[in-house]
Coordinates of C-alpha atoms (C1' of nucleotides) in Angstrom, one line a residue:
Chain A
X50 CA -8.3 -23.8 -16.7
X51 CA -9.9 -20.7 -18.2
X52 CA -10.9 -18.4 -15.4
X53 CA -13.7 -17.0 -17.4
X54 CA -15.1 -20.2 -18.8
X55 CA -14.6 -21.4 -15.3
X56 CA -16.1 -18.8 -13.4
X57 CA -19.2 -18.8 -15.0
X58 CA -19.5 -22.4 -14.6
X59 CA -19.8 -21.8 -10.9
X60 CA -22.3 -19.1 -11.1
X61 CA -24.4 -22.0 -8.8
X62 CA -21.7 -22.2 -5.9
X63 CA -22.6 -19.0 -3.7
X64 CA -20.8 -20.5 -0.5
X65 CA -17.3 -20.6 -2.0
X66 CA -17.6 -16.6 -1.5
X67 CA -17.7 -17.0 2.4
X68 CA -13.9 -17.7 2.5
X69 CA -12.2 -14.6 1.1
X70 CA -12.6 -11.3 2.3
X71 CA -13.1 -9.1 -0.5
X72 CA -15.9 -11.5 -2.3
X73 CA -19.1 -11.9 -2.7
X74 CA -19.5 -12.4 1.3
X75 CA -20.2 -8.8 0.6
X76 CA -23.1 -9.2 -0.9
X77 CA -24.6 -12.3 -1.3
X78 CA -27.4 -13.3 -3.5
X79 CA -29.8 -12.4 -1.6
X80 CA -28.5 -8.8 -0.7
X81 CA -28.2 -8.6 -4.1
X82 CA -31.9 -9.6 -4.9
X83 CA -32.9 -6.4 -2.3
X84 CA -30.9 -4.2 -4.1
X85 CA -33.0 -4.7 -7.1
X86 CA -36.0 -3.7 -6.0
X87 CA -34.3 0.1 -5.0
X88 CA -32.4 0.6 -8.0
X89 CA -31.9 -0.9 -11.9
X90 CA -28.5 -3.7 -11.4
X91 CA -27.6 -3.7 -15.2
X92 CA -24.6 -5.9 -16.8
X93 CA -22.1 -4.6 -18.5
X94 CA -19.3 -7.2 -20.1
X95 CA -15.9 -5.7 -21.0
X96 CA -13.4 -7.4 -23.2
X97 CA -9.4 -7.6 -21.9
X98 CA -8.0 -3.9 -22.0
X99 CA -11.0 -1.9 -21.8
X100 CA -11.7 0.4 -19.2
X101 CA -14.8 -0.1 -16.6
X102 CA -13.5 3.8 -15.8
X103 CA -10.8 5.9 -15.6
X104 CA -9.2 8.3 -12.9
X105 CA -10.8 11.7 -13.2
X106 CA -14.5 10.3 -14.2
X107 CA -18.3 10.9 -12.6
X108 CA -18.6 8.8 -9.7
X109 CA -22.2 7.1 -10.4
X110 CA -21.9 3.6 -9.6
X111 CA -20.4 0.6 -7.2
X112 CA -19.3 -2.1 -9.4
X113 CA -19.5 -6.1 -8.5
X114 CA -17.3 -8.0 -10.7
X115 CA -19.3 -11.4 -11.8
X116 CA -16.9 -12.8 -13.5
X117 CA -13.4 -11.9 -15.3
X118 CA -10.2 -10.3 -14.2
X119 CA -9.4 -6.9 -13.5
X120 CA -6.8 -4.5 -12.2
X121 CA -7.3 -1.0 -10.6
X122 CA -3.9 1.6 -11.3
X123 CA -3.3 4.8 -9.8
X124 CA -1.6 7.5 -11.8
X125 CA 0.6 10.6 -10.2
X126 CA 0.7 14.1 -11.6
X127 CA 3.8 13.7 -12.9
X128 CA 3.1 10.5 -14.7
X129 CA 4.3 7.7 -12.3
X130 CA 2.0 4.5 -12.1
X131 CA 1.2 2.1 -9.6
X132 CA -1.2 -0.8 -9.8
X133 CA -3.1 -1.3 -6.5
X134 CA -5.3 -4.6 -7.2
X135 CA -6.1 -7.6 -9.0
X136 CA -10.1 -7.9 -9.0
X137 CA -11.5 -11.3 -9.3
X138 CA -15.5 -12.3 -9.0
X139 CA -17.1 -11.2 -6.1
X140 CA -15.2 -8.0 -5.9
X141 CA -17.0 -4.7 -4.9
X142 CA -15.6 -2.3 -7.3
X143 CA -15.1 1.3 -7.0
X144 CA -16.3 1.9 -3.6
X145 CA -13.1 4.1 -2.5
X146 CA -14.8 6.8 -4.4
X147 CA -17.2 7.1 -2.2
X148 CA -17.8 10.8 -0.6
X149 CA -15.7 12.2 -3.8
X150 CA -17.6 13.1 -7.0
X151 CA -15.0 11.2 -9.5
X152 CA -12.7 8.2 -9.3
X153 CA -9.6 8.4 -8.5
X154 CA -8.2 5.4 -10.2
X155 CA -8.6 3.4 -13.5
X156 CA -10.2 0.1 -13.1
X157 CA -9.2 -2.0 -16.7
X158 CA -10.3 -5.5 -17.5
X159 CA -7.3 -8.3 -18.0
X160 CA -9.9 -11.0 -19.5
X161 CA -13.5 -11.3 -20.5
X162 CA -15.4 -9.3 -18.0
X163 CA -18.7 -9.3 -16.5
X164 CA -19.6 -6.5 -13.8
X165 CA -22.9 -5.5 -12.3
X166 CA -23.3 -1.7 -12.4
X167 CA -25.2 -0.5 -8.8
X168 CA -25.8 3.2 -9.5
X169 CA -24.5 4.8 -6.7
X170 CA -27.2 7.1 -5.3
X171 CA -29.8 4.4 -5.0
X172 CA -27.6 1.8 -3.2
X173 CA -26.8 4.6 -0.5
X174 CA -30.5 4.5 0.0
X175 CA -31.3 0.8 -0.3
X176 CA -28.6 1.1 2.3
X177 CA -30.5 3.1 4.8
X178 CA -32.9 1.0 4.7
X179 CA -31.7 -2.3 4.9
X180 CA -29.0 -2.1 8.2
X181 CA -27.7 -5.4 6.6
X182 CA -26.6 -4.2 3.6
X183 CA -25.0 -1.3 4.9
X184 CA -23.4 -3.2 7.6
X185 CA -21.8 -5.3 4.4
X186 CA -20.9 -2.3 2.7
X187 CA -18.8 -1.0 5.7
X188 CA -17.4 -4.3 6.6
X189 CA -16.0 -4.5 2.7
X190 CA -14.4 -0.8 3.4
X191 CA -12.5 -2.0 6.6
X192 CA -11.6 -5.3 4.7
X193 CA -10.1 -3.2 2.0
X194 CA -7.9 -1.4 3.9
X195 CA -7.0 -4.2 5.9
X196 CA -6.0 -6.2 3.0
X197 CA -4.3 -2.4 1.5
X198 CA -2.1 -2.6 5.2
X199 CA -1.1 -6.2 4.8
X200 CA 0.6 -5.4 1.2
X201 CA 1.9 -2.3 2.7
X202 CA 3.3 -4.5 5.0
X203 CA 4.7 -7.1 2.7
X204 CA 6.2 -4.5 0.1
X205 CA 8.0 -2.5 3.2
X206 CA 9.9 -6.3 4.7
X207 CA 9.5 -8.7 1.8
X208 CA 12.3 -9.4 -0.7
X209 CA 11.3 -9.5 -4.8
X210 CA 11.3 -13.3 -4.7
X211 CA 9.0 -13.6 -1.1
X212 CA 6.5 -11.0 -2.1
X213 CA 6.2 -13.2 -5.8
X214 CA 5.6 -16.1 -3.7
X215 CA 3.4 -14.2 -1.9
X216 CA 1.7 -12.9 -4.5
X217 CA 1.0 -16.7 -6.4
X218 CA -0.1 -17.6 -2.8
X219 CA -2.8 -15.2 -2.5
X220 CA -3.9 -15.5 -6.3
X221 CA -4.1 -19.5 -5.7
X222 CA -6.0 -18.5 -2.2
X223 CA -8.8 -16.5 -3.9
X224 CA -9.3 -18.5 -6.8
X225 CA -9.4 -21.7 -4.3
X226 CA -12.4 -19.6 -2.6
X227 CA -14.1 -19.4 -6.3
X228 CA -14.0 -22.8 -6.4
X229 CA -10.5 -23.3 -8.8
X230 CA -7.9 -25.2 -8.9
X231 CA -5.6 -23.4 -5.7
X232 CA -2.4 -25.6 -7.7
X233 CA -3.0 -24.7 -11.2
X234 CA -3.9 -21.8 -12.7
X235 CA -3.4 -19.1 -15.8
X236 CA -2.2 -15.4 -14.6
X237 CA -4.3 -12.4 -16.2
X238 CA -1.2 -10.3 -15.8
X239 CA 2.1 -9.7 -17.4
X240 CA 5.3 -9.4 -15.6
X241 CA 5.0 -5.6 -15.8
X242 CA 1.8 -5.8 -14.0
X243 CA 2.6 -8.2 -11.4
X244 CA 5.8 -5.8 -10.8
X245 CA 4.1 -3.0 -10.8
X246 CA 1.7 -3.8 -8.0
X247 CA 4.6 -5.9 -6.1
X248 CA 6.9 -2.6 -6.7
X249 CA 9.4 -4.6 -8.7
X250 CA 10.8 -4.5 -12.3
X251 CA 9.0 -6.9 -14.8
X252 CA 12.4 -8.6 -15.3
X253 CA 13.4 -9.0 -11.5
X254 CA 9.4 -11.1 -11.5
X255 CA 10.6 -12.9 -14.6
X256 CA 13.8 -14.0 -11.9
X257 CA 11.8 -14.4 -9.1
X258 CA 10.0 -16.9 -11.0
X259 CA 12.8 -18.6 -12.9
X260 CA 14.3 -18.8 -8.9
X261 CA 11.2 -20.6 -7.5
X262 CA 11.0 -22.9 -10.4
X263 CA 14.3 -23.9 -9.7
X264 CA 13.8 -24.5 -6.4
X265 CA 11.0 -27.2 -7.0
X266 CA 8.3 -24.5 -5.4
X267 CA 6.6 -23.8 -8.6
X268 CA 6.3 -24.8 -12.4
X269 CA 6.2 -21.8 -14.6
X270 CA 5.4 -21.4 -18.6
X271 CA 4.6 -18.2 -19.8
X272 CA 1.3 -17.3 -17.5
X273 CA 0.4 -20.6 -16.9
X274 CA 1.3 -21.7 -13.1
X275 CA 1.4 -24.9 -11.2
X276 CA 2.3 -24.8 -8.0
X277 CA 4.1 -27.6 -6.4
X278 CA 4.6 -26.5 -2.9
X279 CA 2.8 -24.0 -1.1
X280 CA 3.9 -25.1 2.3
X281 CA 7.4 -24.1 1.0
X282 CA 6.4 -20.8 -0.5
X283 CA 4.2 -19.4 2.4
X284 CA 7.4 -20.5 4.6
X285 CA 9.5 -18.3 2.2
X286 CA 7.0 -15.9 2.3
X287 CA 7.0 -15.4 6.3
X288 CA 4.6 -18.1 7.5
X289 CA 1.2 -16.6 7.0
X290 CA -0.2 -17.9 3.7
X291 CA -3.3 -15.8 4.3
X292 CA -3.2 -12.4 3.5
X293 CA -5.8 -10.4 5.7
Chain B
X497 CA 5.6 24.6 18.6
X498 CA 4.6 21.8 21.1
X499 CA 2.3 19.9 19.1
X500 CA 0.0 19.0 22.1
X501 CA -0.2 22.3 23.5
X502 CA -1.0 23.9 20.7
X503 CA -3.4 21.0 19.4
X504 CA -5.2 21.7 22.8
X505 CA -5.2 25.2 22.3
X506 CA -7.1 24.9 18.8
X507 CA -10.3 22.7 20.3
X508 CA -12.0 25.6 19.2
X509 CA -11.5 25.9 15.7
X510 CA -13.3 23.2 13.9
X511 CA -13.2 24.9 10.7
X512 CA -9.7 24.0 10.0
X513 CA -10.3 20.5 9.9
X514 CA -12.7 21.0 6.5
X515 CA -9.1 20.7 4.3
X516 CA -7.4 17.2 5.5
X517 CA -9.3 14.6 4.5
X518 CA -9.3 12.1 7.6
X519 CA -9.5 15.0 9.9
X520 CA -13.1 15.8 12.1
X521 CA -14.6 16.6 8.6
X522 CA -15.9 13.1 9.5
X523 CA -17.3 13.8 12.5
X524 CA -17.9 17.7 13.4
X525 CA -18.9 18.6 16.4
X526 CA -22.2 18.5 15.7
X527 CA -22.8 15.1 14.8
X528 CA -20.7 13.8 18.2
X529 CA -23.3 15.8 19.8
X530 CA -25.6 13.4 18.3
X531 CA -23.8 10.4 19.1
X532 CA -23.3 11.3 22.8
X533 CA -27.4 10.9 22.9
X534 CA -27.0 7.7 21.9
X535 CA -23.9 6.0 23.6
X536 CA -21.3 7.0 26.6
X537 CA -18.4 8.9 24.5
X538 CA -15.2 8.5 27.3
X539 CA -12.3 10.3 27.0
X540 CA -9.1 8.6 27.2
X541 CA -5.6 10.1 27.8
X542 CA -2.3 8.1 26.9
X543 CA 1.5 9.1 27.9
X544 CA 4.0 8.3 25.1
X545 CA 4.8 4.9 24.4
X546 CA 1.7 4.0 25.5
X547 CA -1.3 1.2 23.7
X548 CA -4.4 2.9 22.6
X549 CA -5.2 -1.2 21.7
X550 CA -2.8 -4.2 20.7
X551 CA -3.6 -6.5 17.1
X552 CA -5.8 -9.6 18.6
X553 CA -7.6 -7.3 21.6
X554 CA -11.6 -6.8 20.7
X555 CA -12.7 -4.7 18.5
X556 CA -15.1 -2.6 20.9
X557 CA -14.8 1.0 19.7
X558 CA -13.6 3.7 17.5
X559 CA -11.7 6.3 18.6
X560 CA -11.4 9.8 17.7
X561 CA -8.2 11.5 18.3
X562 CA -8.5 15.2 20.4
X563 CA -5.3 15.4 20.4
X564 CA -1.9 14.1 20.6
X565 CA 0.1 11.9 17.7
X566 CA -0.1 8.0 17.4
X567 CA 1.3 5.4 15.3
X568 CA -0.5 1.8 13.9
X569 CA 1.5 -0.6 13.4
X570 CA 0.8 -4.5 11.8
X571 CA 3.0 -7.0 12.8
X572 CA 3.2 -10.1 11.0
X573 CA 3.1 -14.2 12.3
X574 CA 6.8 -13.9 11.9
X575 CA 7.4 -10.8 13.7
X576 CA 8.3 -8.4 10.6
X577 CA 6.9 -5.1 11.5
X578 CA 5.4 -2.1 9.1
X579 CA 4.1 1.4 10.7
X580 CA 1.0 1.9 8.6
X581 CA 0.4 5.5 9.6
X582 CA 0.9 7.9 12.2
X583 CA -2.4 10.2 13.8
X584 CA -3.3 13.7 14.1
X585 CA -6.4 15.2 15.9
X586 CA -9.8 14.3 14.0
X587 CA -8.6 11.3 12.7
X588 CA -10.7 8.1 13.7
X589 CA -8.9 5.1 14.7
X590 CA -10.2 1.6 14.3
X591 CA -12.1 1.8 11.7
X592 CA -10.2 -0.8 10.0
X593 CA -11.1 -3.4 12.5
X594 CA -15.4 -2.8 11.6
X595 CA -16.6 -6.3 10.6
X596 CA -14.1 -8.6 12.7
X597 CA -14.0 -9.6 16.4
X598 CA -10.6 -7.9 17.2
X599 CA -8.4 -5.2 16.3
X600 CA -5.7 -6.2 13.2
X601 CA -2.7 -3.9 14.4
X602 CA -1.4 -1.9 17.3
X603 CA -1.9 1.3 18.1
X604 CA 0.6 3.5 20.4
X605 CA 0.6 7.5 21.6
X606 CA 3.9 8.3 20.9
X607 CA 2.9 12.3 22.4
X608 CA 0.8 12.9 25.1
X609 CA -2.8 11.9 23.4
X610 CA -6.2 12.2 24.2
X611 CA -8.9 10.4 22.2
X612 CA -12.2 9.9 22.6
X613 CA -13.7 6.5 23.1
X614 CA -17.0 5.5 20.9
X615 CA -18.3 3.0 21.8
X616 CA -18.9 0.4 18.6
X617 CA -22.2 -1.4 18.6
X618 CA -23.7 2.0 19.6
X619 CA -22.5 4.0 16.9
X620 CA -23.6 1.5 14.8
X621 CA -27.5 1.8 15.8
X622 CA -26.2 5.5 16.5
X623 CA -25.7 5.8 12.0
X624 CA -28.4 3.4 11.5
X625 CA -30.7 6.5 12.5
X626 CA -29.1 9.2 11.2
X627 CA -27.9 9.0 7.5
X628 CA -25.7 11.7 8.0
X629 CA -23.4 9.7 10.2
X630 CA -23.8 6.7 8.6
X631 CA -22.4 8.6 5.4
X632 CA -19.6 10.2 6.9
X633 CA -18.2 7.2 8.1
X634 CA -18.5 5.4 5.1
X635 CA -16.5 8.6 3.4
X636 CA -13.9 8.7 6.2
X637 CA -13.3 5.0 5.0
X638 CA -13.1 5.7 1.7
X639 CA -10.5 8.4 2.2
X640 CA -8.4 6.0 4.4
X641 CA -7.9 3.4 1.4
X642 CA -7.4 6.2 -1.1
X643 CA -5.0 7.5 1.5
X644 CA -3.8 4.0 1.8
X645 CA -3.1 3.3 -2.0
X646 CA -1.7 6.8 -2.3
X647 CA 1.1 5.8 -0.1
X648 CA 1.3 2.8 -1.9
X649 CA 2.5 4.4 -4.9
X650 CA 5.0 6.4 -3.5
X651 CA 6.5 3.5 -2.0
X652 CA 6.4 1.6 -5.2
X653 CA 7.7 4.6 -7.5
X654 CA 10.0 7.1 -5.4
X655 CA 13.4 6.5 -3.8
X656 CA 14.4 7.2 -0.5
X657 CA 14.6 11.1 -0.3
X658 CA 11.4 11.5 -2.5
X659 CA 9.8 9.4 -0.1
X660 CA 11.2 11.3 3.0
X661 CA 10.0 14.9 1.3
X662 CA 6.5 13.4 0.3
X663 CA 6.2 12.3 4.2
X664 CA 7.3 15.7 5.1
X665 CA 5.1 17.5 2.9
X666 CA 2.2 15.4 4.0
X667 CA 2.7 16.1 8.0
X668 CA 2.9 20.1 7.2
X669 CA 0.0 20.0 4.9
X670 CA -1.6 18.1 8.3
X671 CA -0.6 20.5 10.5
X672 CA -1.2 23.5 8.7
X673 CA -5.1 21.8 8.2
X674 CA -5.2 21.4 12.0
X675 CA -4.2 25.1 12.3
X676 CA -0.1 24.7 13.1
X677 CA 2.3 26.1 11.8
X678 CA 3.3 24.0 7.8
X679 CA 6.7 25.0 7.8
X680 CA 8.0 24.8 11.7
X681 CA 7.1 21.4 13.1
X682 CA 8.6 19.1 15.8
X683 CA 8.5 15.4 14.2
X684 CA 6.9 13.4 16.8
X685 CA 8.5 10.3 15.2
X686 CA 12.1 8.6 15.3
X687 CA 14.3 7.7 12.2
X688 CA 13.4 3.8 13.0
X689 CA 9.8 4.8 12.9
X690 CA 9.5 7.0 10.1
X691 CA 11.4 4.7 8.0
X692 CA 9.5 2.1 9.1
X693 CA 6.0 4.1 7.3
X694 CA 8.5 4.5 4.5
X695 CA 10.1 1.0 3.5
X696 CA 13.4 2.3 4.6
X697 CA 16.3 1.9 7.3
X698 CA 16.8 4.7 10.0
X699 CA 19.9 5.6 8.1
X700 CA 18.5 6.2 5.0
X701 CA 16.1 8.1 6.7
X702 CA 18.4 10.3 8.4
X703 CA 20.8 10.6 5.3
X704 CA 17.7 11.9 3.4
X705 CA 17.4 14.2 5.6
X706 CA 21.0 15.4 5.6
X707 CA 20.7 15.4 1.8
X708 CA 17.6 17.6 1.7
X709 CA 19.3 19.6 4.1
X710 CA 22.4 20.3 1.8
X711 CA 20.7 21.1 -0.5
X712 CA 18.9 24.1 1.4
X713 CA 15.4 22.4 1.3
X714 CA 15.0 22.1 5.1
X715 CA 16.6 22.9 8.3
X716 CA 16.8 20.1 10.3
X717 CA 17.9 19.8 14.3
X718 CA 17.2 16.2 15.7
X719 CA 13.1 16.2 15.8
X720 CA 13.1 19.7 14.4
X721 CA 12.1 20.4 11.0
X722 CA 11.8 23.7 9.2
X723 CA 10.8 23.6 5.7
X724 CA 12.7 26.3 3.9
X725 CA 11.3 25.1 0.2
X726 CA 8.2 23.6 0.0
X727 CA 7.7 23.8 -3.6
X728 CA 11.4 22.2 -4.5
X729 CA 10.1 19.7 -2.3
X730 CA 6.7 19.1 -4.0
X731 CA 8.8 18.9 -7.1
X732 CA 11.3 16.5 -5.6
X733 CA 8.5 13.9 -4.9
X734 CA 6.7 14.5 -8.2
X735 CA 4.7 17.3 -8.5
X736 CA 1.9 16.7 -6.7
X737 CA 2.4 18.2 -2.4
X738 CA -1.3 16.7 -1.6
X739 CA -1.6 13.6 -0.7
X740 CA -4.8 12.0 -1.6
Chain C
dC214 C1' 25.9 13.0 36.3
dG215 C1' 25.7 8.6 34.2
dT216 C1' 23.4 5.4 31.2
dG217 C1' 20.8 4.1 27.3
dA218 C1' 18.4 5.5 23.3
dA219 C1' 18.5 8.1 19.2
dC220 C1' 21.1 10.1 15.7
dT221 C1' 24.8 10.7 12.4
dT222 C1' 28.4 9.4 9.3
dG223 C1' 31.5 6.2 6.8
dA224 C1' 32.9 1.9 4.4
dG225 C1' 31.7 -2.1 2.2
dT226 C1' 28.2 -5.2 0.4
dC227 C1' 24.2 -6.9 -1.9
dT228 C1' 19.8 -6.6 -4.0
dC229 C1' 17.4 -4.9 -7.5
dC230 C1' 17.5 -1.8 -11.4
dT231 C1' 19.1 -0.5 -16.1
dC232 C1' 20.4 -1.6 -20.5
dA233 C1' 20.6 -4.8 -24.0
dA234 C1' 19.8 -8.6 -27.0
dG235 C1' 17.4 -12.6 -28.3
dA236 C1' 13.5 -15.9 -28.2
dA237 C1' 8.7 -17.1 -27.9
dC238 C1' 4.3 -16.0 -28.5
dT239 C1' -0.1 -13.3 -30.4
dG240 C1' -2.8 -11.7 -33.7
dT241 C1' -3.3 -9.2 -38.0
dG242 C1' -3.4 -8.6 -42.8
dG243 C1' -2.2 -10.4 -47.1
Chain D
dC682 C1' -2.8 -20.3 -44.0
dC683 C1' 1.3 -18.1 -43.5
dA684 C1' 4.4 -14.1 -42.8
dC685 C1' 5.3 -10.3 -40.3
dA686 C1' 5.1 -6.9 -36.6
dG687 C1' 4.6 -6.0 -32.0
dT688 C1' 4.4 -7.5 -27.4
dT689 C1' 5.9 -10.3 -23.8
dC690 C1' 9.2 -13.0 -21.7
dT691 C1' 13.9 -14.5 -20.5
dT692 C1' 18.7 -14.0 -19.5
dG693 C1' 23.1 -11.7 -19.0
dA694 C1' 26.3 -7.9 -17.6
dG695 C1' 27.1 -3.9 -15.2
dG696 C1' 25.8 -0.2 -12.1
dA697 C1' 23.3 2.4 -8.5
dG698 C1' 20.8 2.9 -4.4
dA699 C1' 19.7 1.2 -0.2
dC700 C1' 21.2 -2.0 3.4
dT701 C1' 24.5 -3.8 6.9
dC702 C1' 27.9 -3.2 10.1
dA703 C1' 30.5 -0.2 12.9
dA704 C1' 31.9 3.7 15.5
dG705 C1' 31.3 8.0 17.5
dT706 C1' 28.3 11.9 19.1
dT707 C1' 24.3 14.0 21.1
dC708 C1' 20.6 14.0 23.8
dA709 C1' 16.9 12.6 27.2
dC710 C1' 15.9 10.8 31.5
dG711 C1' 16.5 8.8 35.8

DNA sequence: CGTGAACTTGAGTCTCCTCAAGAACTGTGG
DNA sequence: CCACAGTTCTTGAGGAGACTCAAGTTCACG
């Protein structure tokens, strides 16, 4: 029920990651044991609201998010905000800085947060080395933007209540590949959130929501979400349940 | 004025390309050199209208562009359609499709193009051996899903004419880093298309346009744009005239 | 020169946004 | 432990921006 008690329970389950794209299929344990003998993999645990780093800052370090909930947001000049991603375990973070000298967005927790810190330098090395891990790296880039396209794609045709089904289709996806409950689960995010990244008003996601629960598709309290037919959502939502 | 004539008239200013981000600052001359030592780099010339690869071909090769303009597109299982970006010399094409057994979207000349063909495997082993390569495609990566996630929050946060000013800006700002004229272009795209990139309908697009038009930001004659205001333009779309 | 595609413009509609108010929950301090 | 303040969520009513449909014009190409 509680991502983070539940996420950390499966800390012993490494081949759930081989189903979604973003996870740990990036760098699986054993990568991850490699890496440690280039550079120093410390911990850091953040606790819901803080940052793991803000727009603007050094670039010093890849991120892999062990457990926890995050978002990354992009701010314009001018003070407009967009959120670009929901991070769940698995997740390579920060690795669109890459070739620039600070980040470009904020990363913030939304629960209790674990992250492995993989200073930046020394993993570009361990990466010449090792033609696997580099090979991984690169192959979570193209992911990235091929998961970036498919939202691009889904904002530019999709309705406000499709790309909400959408969206609980995806989340139950990726917490099905961690192992979860793909039928039950508690959201991290607020309306605002999940309508900022879908490009909607918090109260046209409260509708969406309301709508889909009235239809049968879904049962919806607050954050917590059960839902009841996914064959009927991914039909709404244009056939493909998989996003990338 | 002719985008491809004058493209193929630049071949010998590489400097140029050191200011847009996806341009040959990923892959100077020099370093191509490097890779023709290592793999067959073929040249490949497409009329308008034409594939440069279809979504669900193999994945076989990045491309750079010499010269010309394309399009990607992704098309989804139920045939809703997005253009995901459109391609100006020294761009690299592909690169989205590194880690999976076939190409994710379509790509289509929509000018008389030439691009050069790399072949993939090889340039793998080719940046395997030299760092320099390897990091420059990992950058140009990078770039594309800051690029990506740039666009996504204009989508999510402008309406319709600050979008079609931000795309306008952002195709001067190209040409002027590939040497052309910023201010005196010939839009290689159609209404359909352009608003496809932009979430809108080809009447919205070419009301916009009208609009910006009236109100004595542009000139605009079919496919022929002059920009008579750049900065009420930047100001229109928020401020910021670079994208990324 | 004719045909089809691309473009423009208008009128009407609909979706989503804005504004507003109230309810439910969270957590903080007394 | 409870009261209160602030946030989050929900729902309604009205309005604005973009879409749909339609018709006419211009242009490119065969």
């Amino acid at each position: 029920m509680n991502a983070v008690a539940a996420t950390v329970e499966s800390e012993s389950r490494p081949s759930a990651f081989a189903t979604y794209p973003a996870a740990l299929e990036t760098l699986p344990a054993l990568e991850i044991e490699v890496l440690r003998q280039h550079t120093t993999v410390t911990r850091r645990k953040l606790t819901p609201g803080q940052y793991l780093y803000h727009a603007g800052q050094a670039f010093q370090a890849l991120y892999l998010v062990h457990a926890g909930f995050l978002k990354s947001r992009v701010v314009s000049a001018d003070g407009r905000e967009q959120i670009t991603g929901f991070h769940l375990r698995g997740e390579l973070l920060a690795v669109d800085a890459i070739g620039t000298a600070t980040h470009g967005c904020d990363v913030i927790a939304l629960d209790y947060t674990e992250v492995w810190e993989l200073p930046y330098p020394p993993v570009l090395h361990a990466c010449m080395r090792i033609p696997e891990l580099q090979a991984r790296l690169t192959a979570a880039l193209a992911g990235e933007i091929r998961r970036d396209r498919n939202w691009m794609l889904a904002l530019g045709t999709l309705d406000a209540e499709q790309r909400v089904a959408l969206f609980l289709l995806d989340l139950a996806q990726r917490y099905q590949a961690l192992g979860f409950s793909p039928s039950h689960f508690v959201l991290r995010t607020t309306r605002a959130e999940m309508g900022s990244f879908l490009a909607l008003k918090h109260e046209t996601v409260t509708r969406a929501l309301s709508h889909l629960h009235a239809q049968g598709y879904i049962e919806v309290e607050r954050r917590e979400v059960r839902i009841k037919d996914a064959a009927a959502l991914a039909r709404l939502a244009g056939g493909s349940t998989r996003i990338q």
